[in-house]
Coordinates of C-alpha atoms in Angstrom, one line a residue:
X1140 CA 6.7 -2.6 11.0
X1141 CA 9.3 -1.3 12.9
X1142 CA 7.6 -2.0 16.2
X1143 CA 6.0 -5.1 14.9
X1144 CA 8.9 -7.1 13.8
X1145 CA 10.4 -7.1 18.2
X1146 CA 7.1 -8.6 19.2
X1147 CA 7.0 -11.1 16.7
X1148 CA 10.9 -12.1 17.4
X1149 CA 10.2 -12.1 21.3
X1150 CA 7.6 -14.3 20.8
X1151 CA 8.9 -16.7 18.7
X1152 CA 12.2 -16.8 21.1
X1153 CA 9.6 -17.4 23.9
X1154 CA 7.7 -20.1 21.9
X1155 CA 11.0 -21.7 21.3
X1156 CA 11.2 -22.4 25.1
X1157 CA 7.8 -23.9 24.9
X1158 CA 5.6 -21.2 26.4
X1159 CA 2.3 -20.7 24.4
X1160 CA 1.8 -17.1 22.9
X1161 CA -0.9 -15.0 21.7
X1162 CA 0.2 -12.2 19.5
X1163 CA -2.7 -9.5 19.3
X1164 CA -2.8 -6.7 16.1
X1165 CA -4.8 -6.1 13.3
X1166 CA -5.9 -8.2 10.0
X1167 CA -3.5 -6.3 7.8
X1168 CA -0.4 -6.1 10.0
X1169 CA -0.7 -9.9 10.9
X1170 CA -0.9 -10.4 6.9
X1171 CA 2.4 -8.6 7.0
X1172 CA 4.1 -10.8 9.7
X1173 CA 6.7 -14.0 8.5
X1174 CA 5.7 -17.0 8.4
X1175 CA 5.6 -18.9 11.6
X1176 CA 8.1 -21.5 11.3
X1177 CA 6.4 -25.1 11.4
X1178 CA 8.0 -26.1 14.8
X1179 CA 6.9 -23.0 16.2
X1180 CA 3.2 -23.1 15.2
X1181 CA 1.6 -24.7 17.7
X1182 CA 2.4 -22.6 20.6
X1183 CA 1.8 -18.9 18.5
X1184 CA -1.7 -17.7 17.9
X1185 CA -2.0 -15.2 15.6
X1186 CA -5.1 -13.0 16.7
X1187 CA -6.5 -10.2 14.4
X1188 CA -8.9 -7.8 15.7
X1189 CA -10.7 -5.4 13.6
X1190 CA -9.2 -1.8 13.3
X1191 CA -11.8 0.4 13.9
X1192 CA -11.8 3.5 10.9
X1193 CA -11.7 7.0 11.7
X1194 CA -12.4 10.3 10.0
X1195 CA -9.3 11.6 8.1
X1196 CA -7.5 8.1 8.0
X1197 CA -7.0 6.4 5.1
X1198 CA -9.3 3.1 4.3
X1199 CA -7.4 0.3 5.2
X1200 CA -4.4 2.0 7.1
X1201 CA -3.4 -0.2 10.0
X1202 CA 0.2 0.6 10.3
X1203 CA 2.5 3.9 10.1
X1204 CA 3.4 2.4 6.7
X1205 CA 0.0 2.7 5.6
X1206 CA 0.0 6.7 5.7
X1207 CA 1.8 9.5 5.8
X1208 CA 3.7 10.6 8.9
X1209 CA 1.5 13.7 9.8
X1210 CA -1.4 11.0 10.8
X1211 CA 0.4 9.0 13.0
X1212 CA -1.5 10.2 15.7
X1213 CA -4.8 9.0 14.2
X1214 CA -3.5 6.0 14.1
X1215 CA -3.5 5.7 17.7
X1216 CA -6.2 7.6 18.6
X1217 CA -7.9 4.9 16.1
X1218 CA -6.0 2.1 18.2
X1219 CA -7.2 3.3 21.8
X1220 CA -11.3 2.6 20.3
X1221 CA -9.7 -0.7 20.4
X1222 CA -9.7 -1.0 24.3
X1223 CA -13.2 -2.7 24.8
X1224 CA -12.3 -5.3 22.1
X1225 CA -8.8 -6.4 23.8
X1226 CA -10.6 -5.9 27.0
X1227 CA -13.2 -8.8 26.1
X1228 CA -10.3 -10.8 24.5
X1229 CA -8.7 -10.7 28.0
X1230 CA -11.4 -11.5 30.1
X1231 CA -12.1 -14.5 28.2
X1232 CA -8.3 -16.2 28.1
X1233 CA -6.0 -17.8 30.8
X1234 CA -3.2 -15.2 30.3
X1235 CA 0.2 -15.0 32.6
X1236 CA 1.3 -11.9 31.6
X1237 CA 0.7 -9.1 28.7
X1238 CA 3.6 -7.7 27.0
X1239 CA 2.6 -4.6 25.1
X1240 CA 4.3 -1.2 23.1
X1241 CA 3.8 2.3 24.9
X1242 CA 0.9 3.5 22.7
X1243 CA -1.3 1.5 24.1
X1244 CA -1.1 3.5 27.9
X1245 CA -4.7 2.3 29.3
X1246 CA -3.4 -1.4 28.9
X1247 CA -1.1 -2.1 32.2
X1248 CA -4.3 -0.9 34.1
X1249 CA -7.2 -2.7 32.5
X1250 CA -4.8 -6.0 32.8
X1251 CA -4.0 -5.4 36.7
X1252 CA -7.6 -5.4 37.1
X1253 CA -7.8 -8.8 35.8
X1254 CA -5.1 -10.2 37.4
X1255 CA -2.9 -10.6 34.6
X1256 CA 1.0 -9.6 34.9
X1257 CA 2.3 -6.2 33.0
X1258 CA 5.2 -5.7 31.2
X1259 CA 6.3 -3.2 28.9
X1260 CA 8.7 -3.9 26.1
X1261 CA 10.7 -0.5 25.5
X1262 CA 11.6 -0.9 22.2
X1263 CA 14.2 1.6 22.1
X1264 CA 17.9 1.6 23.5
X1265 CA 17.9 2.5 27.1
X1266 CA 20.2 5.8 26.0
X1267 CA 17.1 7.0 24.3
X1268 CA 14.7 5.9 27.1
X1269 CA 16.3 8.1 29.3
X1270 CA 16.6 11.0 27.4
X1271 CA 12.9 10.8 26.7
X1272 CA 12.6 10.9 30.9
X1273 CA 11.1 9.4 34.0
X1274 CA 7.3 8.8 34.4
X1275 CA 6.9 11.5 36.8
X1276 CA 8.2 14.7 34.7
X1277 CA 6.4 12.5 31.1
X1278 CA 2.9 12.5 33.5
X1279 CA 3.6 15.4 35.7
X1280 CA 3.5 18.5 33.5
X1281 CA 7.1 19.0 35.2
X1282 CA 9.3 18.5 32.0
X1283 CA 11.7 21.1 32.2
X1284 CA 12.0 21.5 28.5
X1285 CA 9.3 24.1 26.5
X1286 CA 11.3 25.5 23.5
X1287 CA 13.4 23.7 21.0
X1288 CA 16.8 24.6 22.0
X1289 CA 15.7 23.2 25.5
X1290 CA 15.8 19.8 23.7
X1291 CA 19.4 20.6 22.0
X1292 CA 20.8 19.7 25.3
X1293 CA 20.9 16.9 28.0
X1294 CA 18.6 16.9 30.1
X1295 CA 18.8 17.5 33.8
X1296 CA 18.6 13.8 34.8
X1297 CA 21.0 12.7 32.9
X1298 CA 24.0 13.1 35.9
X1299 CA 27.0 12.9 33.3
X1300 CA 28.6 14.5 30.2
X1301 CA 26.3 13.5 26.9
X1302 CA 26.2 14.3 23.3
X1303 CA 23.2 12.1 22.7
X1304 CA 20.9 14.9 22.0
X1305 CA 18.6 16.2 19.5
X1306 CA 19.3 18.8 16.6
X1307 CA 17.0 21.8 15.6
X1308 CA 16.0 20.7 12.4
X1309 CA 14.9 16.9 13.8
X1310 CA 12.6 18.9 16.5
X1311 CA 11.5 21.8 13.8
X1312 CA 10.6 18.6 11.6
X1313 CA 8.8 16.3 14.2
X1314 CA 6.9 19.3 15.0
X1315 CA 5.8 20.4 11.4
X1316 CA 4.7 17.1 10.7
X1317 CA 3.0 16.0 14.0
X1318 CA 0.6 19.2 15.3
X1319 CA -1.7 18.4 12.1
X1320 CA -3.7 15.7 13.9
X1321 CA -3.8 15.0 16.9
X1322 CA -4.6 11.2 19.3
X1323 CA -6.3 13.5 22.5
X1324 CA -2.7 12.1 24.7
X1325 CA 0.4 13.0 23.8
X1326 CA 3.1 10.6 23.0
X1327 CA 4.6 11.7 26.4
X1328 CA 2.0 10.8 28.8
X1329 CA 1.4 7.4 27.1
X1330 CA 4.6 6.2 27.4
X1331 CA 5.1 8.0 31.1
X1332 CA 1.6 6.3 32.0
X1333 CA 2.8 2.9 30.5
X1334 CA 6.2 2.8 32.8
X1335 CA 4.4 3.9 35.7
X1336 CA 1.7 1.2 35.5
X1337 CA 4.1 -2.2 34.5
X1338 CA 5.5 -4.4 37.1
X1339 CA 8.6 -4.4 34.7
X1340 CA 10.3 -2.8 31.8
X1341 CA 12.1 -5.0 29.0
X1342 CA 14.8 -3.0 26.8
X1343 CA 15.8 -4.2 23.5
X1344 CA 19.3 -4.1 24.5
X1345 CA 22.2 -5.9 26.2
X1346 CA 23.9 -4.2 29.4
X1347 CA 27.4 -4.7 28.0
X1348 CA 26.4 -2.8 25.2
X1349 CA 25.3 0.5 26.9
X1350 CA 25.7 -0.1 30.8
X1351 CA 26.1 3.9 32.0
X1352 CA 22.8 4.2 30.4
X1353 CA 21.1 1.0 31.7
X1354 CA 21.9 1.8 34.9
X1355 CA 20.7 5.4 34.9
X1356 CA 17.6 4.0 33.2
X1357 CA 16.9 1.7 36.1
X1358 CA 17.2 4.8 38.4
X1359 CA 15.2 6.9 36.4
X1360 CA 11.8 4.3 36.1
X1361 CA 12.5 2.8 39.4
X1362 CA 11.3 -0.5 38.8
X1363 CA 12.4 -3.7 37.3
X1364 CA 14.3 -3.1 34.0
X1365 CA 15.0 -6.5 31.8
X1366 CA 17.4 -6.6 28.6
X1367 CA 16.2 -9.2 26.6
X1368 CA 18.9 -8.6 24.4
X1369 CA 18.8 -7.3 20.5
X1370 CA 16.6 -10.1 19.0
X1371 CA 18.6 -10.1 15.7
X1372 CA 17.4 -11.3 12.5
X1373 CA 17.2 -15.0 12.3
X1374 CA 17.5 -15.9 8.3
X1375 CA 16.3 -19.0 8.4
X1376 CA 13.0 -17.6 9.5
X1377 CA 12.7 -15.0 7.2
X1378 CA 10.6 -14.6 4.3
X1379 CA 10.8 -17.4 1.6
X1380 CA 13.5 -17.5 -0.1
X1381 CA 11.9 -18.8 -3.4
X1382 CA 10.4 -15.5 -3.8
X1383 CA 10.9 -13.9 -7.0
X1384 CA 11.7 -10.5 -6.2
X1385 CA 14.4 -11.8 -4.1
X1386 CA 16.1 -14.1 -6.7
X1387 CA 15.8 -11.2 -8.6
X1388 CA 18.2 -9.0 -6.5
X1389 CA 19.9 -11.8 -5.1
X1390 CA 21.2 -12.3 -9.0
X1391 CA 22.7 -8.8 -9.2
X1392 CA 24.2 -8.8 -6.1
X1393 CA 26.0 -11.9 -7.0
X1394 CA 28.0 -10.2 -9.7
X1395 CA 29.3 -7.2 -6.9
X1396 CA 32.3 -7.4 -5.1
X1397 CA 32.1 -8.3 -1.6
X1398 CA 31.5 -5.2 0.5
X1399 CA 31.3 -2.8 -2.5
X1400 CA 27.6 -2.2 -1.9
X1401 CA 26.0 0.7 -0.2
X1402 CA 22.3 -0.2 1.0
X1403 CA 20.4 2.8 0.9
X1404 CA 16.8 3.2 3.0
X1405 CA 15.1 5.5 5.4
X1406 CA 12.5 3.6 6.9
X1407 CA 8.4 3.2 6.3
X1408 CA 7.8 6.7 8.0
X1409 CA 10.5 9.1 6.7
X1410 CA 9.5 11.1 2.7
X1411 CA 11.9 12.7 1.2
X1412 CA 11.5 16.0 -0.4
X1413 CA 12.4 16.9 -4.0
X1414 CA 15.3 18.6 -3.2
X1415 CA 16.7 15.9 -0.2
X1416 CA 15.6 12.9 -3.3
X1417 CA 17.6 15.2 -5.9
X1418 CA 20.9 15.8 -3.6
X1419 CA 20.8 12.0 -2.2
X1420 CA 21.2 10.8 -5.6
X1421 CA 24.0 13.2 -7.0
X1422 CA 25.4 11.6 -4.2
X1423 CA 25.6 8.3 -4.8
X1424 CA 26.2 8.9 -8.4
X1425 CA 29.2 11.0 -7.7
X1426 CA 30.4 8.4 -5.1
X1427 CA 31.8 5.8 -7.7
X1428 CA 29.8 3.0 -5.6
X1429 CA 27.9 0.7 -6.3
X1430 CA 23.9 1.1 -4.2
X1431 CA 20.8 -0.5 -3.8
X1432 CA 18.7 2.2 -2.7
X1433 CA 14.8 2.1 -1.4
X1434 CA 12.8 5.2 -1.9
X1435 CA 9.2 4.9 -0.9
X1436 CA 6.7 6.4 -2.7
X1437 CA 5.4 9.7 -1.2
X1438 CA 1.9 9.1 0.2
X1439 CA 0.1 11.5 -1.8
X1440 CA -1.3 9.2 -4.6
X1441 CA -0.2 12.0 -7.7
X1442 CA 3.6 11.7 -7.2
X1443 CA 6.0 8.7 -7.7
X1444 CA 9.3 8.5 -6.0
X1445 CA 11.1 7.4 -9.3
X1446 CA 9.7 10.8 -11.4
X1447 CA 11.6 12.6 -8.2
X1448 CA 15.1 11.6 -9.4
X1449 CA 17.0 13.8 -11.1
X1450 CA 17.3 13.8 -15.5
X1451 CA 19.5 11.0 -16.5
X1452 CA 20.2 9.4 -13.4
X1453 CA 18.9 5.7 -13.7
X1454 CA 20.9 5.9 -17.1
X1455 CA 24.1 7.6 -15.8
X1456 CA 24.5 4.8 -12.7
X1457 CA 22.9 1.8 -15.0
X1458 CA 25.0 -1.4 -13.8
X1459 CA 25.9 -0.2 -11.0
X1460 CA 23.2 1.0 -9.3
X1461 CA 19.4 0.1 -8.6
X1462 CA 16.4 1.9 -7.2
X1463 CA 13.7 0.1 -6.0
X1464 CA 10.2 1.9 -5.0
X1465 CA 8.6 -0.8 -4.0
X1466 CA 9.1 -3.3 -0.6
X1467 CA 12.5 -5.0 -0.3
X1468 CA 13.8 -7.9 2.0
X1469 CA 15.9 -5.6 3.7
X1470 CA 17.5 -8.2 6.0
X1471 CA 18.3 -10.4 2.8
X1472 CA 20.2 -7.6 1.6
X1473 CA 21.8 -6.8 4.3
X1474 CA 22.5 -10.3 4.8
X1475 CA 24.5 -10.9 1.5
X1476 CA 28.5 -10.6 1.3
X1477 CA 28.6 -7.8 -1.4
X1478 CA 26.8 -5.1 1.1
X1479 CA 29.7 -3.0 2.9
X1480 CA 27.6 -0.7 4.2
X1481 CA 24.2 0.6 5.2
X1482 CA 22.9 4.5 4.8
X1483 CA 19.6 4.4 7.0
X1484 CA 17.6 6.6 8.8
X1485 CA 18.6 5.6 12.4
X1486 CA 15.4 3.2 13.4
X1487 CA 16.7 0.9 16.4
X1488 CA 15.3 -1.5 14.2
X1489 CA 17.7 -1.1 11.2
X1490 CA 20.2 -0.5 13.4
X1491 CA 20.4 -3.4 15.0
X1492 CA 19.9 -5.2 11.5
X1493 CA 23.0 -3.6 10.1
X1494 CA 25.3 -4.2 12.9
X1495 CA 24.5 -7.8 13.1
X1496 CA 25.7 -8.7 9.9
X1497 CA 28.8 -5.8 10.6
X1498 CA 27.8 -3.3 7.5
X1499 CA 29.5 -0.2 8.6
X1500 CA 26.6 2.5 8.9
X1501 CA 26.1 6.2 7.4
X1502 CA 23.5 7.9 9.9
X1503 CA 20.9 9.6 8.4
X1504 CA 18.7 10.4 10.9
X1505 CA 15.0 12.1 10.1
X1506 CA 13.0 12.7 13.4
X1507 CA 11.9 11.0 16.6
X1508 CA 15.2 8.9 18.3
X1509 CA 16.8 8.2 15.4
X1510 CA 18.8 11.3 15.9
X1511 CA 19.9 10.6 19.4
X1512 CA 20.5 6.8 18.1
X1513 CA 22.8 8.4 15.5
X1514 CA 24.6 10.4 18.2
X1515 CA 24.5 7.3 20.3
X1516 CA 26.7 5.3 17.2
X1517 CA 29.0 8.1 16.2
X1518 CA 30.2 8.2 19.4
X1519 CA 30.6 4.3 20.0
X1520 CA 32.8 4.4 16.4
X1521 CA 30.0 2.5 14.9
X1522 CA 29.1 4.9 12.4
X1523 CA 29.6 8.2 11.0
X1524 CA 27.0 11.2 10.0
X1525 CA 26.0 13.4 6.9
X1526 CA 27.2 16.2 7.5
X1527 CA 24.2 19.2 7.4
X1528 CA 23.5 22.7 7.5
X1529 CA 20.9 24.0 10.5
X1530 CA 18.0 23.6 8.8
X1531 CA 18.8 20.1 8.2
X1532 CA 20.0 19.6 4.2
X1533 CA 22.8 18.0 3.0
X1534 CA 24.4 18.9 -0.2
X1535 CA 25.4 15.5 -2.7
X1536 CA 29.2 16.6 -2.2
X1537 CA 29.0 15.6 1.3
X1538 CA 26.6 12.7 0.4
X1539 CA 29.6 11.6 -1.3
X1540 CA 32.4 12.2 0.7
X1541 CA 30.6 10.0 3.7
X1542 CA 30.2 7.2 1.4
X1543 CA 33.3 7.0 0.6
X1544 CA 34.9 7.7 3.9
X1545 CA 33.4 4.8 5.3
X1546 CA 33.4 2.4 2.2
X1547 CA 36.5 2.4 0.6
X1548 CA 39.0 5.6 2.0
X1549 CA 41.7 4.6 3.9
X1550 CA 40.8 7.1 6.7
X1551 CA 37.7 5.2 7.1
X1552 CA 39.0 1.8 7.7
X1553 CA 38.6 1.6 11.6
X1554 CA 35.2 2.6 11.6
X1555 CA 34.6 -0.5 9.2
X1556 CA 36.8 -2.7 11.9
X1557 CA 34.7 -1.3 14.6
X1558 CA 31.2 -2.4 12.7
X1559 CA 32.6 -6.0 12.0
X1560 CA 33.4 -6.1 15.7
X1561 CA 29.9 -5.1 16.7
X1562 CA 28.7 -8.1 15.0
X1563 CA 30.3 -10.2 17.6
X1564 CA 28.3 -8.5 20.3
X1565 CA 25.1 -8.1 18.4
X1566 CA 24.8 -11.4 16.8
X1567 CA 26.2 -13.2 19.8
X1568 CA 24.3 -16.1 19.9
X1569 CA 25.1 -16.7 23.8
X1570 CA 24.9 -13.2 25.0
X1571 CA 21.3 -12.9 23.4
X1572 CA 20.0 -15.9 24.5
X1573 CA 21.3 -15.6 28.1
X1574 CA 19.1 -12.2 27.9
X1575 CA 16.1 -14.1 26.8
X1576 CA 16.7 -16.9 29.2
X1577 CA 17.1 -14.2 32.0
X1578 CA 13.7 -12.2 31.1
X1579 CA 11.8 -15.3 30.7
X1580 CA 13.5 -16.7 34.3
X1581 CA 11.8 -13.0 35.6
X1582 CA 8.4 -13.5 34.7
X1583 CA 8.3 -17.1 35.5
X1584 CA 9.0 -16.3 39.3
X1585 CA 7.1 -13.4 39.5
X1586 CA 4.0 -15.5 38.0
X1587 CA 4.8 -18.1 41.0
X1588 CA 4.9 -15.3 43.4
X1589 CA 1.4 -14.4 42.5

């Protein structure tokens, strides 16, 4: 959902402005979208096409929150047997351009075949973009870096001083749980053959936000590069607000104090283990504050995350405390006046979620950029990290200590300044709009140029 939520915001700012909009995924994923807002309808069609099943996924499983991180690959292997479908869809429609996420690799090619624009919509900051690297060493074979301490430092093409870098553990992990299956093309070469192959590259990011890095990044891909700002959450767009799970949470966090919450979630991808579940919650019980925490199920069907938690706890932080294991509105949540804070795992997406509404954020970061997006934050002020040993755990005394650092201690108070300030930029209603505005100005011409 994380990559699924960006399209569906571009393309309602884009209907907004009256261009019409075809939004391609599957059945099940569509089901998962918001609702189209009435006004909006006419000029957004929703178009599901069949995920074709392959051995070792699970029935059903469309979406990274469908399975378990280790079969993420399948998942687009599985996606890339949709070519000759979206191929047919595309031959048959009037399109001006195709806007499309980096898994899909053989896409810029089969569209500039049929005339039809490119763009790729990068939807990570532009600091991670270049970390990740140009085309030519993703494609090339020439990437410098073989071992893991290789990636424990910039790389060579970054030209200036930078922290925002991966640690062991984040590699060791992405490793561990990624060389089980495998999609035939690396992560790399797609998103190196995607650049290469777009006419232009859209970053879901502003230039005043990160400009060393936007610039570097335009140098790097060589090509167009577009912000089309951060596409915040728009609450009158989300889900209804009738629904009973909601009014349900909405009533307890009526009776908190405003900014005494801690939101607590790690994202659709990210399991804990036994001992990172048993450590987080000593943590927040020996905090003081008051959480709302999500913990996901683990994806093998025999455990539940609640029978994970350690003896007593739901009845030691009863009142005070809830843990939900099933879906929450996470933007209501983080929407409402008694949320201070936000522990998260780091995803762009939640990121930018947070910050909007100015919840000072505790970076826990599991694997892929949401380390280098912690790094990235830390060293903006906008957010401060669990402290861990090499291998990666945390201990609940320093669980603890964070929370309180940047909830209530004293010490902690300009960080919390320095998230309500990043609100101005990230919710700036001017400043994202002018992005969108910009971006749509940029295809519009190139479409009259031909």
């Amino acid at each position: 959902m994380g990559h699924l939520i960006p399209f569906f915001h571009l393309s309602k700012h884009l209907a907004q402005r009256g261009h019409k909009i075809s939004f391609i995924s599957t059945p099940r994923n569509i089901q998962r979208l918001p609702k189209i807002p009435q006004s909006l309808s006419p000029f957004i069609n929703l178009v599901p096409l069949p995920f074709p099943h392959i051995p070792n996924l699970p029935p059903h499983a469309e979406s990274s929150i469908d399975t378990s991180f280790s079969k993420q690959q399948l998942l687009k292997l599985a996606f890339d047997k949709l070519q000759p479908t979206i191929t047919s869809f595309l031959e048959s429609s009037k399109l001006d351009w195709i806007i499309y996420d980096f898994a899909s690799h053989w896409l810029p090619s089969t569209a500039a075949e049929l005339g039809i624009h490119r763009c790729f919509f990068g939807l990570f900051n532009a600091a991670v973009l270049c970390l990740i690297g140009p085309p030519t060493v993703l494609i090339g074979g020439s990437d410098p870096r073989r071992t893991v301490d290789d990636f424990l430092r910039a790389p060579e093409w970054i030209p200036f001083k930078s922290d925002i870098v991966f640690r062991s553990y984040e590699i060791t992990r992405f490793i561990q749980h990624s060389t089980e299956y495998s999609s035939a093309t690396p992560d790399t070469v797609r998103m190196g053959a995607t650049v290469r192959d777009s006419e232009v590259v859209a970053v879901r990011t502003c230039i005043e936000f990160e400009p060393e890095w936007f610039g570097l990044l335009r140098d790097l891909y060589q090509k167009p590069l577009v912000p089309v700002g951060f596409l915040p959450p728009c609450m009158e767009d989300d889900e209804d607000g009738n629904d009973m799970k909601w009014v349900s949470i909405k009533e307890w966090l009526h009776e908190q104090r405003v900014d005494s919450v801690v939101y607590v979630a790690i994202g659709t991808e990210a399991v804990l283990s036994q001992e990172e579940v048993n450590e987080l919650a000593l943590g927040l019980e020996k905090s003081g504050l008051n959480f709302f925490w999500v913990l996901r199920d683990p994806p093998e069907p025999t455990q539940k995350a609640i029978d994970m938690l350690p003896n007593g706890f739901l009845q030691r932080v009863e009142g005070r405390g809830i843990v939900c294991t099933d879906w929450a509105p996470q933007v209501k949540i983080l929407s409402h006046d008694s949320v201070g804070g936000f522990l998260t795992h780091c995803g762009w997406n939640s990121v930018i979620e947070g910050l909007a509404f100015g919840r000072v954020l505790m970076l826990f970061p599991m694997f892929n950029d949401q380390g280098p997006n912690a790094r990235l934050l830390q060293g903006k002020g906008l957010g401060i990290e669990v402290a861990r040993k090499e291998d990666g755990m945390f201990t609940s005394d320093a669980v603890a200590e964070l929370l309180r650092f940047a909830m209530v201690d004293d010490l902690g108070s300009s960080l919390r300044a320095s998230a309500k300030e990043a609100k101005k930029l990230l919710s700036n209603r001017e400043t994202n709009q002018r992005c969108i505005d910009e971006f749509i100005q940029y295809l519009v011409e190139q479409k009259k140029k031909g």
